[in-house]
C-alpha positions in Angstrom: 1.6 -12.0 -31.6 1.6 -8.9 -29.0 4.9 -7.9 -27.5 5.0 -9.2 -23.8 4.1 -6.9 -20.9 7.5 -6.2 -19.1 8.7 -4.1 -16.1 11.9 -3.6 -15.0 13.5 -3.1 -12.2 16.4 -1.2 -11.1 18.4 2.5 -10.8 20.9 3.8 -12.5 23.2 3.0 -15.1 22.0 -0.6 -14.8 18.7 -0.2 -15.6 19.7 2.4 -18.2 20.9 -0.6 -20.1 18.2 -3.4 -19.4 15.5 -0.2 -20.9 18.1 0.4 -23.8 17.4 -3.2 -24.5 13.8 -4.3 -23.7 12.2 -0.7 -25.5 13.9 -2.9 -28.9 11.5 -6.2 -28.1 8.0 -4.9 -26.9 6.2 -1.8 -26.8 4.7 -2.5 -23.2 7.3 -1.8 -20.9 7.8 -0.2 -17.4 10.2 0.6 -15.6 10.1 0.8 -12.0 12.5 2.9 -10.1 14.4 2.9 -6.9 13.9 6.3 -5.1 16.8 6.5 -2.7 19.3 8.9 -4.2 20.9 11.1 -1.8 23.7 12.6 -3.8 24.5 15.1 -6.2 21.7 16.8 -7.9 19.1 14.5 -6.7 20.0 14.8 -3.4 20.0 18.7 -3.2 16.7 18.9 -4.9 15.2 16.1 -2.3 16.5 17.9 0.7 15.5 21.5 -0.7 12.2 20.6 -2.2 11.4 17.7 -0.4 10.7 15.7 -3.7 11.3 12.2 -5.0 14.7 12.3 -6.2 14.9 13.0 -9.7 17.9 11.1 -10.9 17.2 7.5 -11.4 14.0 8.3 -13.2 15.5 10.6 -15.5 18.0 8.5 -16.5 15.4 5.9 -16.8 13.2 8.4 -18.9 16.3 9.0 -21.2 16.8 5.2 -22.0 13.3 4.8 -23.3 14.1 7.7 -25.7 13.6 6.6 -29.5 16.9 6.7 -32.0 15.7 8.7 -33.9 16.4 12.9 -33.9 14.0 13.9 -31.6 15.0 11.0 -28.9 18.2 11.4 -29.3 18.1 15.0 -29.1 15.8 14.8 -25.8 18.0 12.1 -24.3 20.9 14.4 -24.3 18.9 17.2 -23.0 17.6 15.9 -20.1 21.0 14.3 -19.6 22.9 17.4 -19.8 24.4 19.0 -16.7 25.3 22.8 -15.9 28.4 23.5 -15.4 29.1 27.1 -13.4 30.7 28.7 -10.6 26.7 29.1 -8.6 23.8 27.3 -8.0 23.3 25.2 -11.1 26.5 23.2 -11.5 25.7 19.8 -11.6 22.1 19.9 -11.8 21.1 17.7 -14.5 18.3 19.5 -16.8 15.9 16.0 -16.5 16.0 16.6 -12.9 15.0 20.1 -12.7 12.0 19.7 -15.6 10.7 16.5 -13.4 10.7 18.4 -10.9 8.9 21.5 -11.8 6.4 19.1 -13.3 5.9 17.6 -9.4 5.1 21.0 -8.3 2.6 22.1 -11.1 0.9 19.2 -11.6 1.6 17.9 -7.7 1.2 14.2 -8.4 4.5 12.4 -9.2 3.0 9.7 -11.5 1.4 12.4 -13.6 4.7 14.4 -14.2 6.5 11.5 -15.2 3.9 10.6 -17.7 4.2 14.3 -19.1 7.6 14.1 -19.3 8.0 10.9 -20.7 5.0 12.5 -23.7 7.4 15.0 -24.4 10.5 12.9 -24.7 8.0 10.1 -26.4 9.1 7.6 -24.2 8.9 3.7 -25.2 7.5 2.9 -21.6 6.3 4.2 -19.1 8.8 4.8 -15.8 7.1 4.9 -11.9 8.7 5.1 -8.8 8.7 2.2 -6.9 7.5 3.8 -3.6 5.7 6.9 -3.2 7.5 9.1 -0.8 11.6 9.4 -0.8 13.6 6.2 1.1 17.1 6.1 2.9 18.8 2.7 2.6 21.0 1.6 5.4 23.0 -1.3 5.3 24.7 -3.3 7.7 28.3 -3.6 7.3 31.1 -5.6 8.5 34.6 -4.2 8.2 33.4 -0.3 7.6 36.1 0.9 10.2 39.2 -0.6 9.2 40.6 -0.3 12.6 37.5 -2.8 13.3 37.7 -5.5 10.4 35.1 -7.8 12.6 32.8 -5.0 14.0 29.1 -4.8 12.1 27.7 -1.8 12.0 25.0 0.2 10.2 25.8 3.0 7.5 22.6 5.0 6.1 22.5 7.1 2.8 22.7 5.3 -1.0 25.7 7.1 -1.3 27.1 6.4 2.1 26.3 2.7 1.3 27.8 2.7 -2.2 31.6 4.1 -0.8 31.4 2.2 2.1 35.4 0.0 2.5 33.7 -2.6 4.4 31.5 -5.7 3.2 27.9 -4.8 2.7 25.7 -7.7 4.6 22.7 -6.8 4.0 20.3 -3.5 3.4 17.1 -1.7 4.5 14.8 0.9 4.2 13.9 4.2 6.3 11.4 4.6 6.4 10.3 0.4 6.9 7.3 0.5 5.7 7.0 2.8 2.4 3.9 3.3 0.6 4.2 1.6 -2.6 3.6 3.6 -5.8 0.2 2.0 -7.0 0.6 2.4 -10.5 3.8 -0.3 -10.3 1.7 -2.4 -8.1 -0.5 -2.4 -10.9 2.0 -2.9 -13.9 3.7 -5.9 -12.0 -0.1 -7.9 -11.2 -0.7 -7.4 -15.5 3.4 -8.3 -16.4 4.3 -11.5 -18.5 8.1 -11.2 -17.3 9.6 -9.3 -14.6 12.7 -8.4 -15.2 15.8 -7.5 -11.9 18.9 -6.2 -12.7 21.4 -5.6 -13.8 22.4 -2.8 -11.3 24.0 -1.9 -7.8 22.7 -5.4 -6.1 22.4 -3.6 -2.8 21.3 0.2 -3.5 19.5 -0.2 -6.7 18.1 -4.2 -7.4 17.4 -5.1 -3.9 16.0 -2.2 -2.3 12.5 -2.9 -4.4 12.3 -6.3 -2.0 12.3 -4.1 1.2 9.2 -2.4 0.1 6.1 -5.0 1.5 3.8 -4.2 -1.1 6.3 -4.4 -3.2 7.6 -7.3 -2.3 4.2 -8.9 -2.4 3.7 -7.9 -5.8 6.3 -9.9 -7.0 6.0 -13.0 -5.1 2.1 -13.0 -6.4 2.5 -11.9 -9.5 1.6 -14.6 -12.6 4.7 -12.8 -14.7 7.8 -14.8 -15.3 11.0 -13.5 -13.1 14.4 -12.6 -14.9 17.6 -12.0 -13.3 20.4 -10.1 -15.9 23.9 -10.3 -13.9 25.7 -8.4 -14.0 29.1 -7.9 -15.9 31.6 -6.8 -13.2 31.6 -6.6 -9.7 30.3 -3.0 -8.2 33.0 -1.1 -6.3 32.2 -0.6 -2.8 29.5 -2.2 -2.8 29.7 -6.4 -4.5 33.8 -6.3 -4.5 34.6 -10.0 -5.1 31.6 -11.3 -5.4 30.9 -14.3 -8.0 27.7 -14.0 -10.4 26.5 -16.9 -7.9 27.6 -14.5 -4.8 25.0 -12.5 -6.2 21.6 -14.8 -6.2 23.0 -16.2 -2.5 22.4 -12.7 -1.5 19.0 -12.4 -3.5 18.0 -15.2 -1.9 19.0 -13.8 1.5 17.0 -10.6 1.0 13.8 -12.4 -0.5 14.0 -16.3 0.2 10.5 -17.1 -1.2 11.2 -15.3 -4.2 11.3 -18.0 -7.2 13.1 -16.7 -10.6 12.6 -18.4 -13.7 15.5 -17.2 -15.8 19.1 -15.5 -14.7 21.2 -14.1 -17.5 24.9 -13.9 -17.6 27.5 -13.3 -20.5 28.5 -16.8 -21.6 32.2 -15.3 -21.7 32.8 -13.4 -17.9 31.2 -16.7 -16.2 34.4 -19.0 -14.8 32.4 -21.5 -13.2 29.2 -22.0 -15.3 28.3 -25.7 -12.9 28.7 -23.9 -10.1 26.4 -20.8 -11.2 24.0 -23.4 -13.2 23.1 -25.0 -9.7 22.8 -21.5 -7.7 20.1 -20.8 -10.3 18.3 -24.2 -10.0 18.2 -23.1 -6.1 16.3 -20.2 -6.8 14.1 -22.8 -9.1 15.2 -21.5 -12.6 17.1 -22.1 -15.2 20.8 -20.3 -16.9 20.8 -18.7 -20.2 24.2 -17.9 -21.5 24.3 -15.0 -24.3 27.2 -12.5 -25.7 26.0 -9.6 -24.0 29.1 -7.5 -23.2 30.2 -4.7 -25.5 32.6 -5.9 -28.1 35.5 -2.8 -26.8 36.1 -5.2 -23.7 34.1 -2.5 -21.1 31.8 -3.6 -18.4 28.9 -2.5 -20.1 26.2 -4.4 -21.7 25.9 -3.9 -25.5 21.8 -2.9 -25.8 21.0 -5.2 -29.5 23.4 -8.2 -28.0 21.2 -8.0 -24.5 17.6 -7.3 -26.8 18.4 -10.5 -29.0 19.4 -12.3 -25.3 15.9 -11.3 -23.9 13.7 -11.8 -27.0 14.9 -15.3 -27.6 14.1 -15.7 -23.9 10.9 -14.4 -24.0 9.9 -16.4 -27.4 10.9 -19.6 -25.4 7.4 -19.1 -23.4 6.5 -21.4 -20.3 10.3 -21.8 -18.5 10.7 -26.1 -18.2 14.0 -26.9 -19.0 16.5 -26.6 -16.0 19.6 -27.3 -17.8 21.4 -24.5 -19.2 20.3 -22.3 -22.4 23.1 -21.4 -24.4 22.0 -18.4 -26.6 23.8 -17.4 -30.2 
């Protein structure tokens, strides 16, 4: 039986894990990419260059690197950051080889397909829009001296430190050309795959792009949601797994997902999380997918046996809860 057609969604460390994962249980997988990143190396590159920023594809790039010497020696090498007293420190070597890939061969698709040959990615990784985005959210709280005032703060990183509640996010500009090739990947998927990630700057952002958006409300491919494992400082503080999909559905309320995810062990109140999912029309699957040290992180072979068992299980019918070994 052929591997099922997957894309992922995401940024970051998230999606680093969810590609650590899914390269284990098919060999047609994509990642899509959020393309908002205005800090750190990414960010001086996009305002000196004008590019994409580099960084959440990279990463992504370096997740779908094999185990064996050459991936893991590539993986570290894009990975690895300069550290100096000029220019270079902190640029990460990825980001600089994407980038000089952009200018040669001046078609951002195409460089990431060269640099995922060279690293022999398991997957392809595209950007989800085609030209760089700024996500502003709206706030409440973001002046302490204003606990009750709303207010808008732009920049992913802006949005990410902010001490105030997060409400909801969107993108400048509104109306971003979505990268074609995703378009593409998500119309041919058998699952779609969200999180886990930074709900608001790296998971949700993908919803605020139309075509996007359209894409995945049309597309025939089964919706995943992994939760994630802890809440995101600055960003979800004290927010319930449940706290999550009520925002999901906020952000895209026609959106229908089949399947959300959650360690069987970090979930308090699995009724309560079991009916937010049947609101969004799905089902809950319970799996050991935390590390074993106790960290926040998702082990990759306990989350690749979580989503192989789920995609086995085929058409989704049953609404009651699927606990997982």
């Amino acid at each position: 039986m052929d591997s099922p057609k997957v894309v992922a969604l995401g940024g970051g460390h998230g999606l680093f894990a969810s590609l650590s994962a899914l390269r284990r249980v098919t060999d047609h997988l994509t990642a899509v990419v959020t393309v908002a990143d205005d800090g750190g190396s990414s960010g001086r590159l996009r305002r000196e260059l004008g590019v994409l920023p580099p960084g959440d594809l990279r990463m992504a790039l370096a997740a779908l690197c094999g185990d064996d010497d050459w991936g893991s020696t590539w993986s570290e090498v894009v990975q690895h950051r300069f550290l100096s007293q000029g220019e270079l420190h902190g640029h990460a070597v990825g980001n600089l080889l994407i980038v000089a890939l952009w200018e040669l061969l001046d078609d951002p698709v195409a460089g990431l397909d060269w640099m995922g040959r060279l690293l022999r990615a398991e997957g392809r990784v595209l950007p989800m829009a085609s030209v760089p985005l700024d996500i502003v959210a709206e706030v409440r709280g973001a002046d302490p001296a204003a606990p009750e005032a709303i207010t808008h703060v732009r920049g992913q990183v802006a949005c990410a430190k902010t001490p105030g509640k997060v409400l909801s996010v969107s993108l400048v500009p509104e109306d971003p050309p979505a990268c074609p090739e995703a378009l593409r990947a998500i119309e041919e998927a058998d699952w779609v795959i969200f999180g886990p990630g930074s709900w608001f700057t790296s998971v949700l952002p993908h919803l605020k792009v139309p075509g996007l958006a359209d894409a995945l409300l049309g597309t025939r491919a089964k919706r995943l949601v992994a939760l994630n494992l802890a809440p995101q400082p600055g960003e979800t503080d004290d927010f319930s797994p449940q706290t999550h999909l009520e925002v999901l559905r906020a952000h895209a309320p026609e959106l229908k997902i089949d399947v959300v995810l959650a360690d069987r062990n970090l979930v308090d109140e699995p009724d309560v999380l079991e009916k937010a999912v049947r609101t969004l029309g799905g089902r809950l699957a319970l799996a050991d997918v935390a590390a074993e040290d106790g960290s926040p992180r998702h082990d990759p072979a306990r989350l690749a046996q979580a989503f192989a068992q789920i995609f086995v299980s085929g058409h989704v019918t049953r609404r009651d809860s699927a606990r997982l070994p």
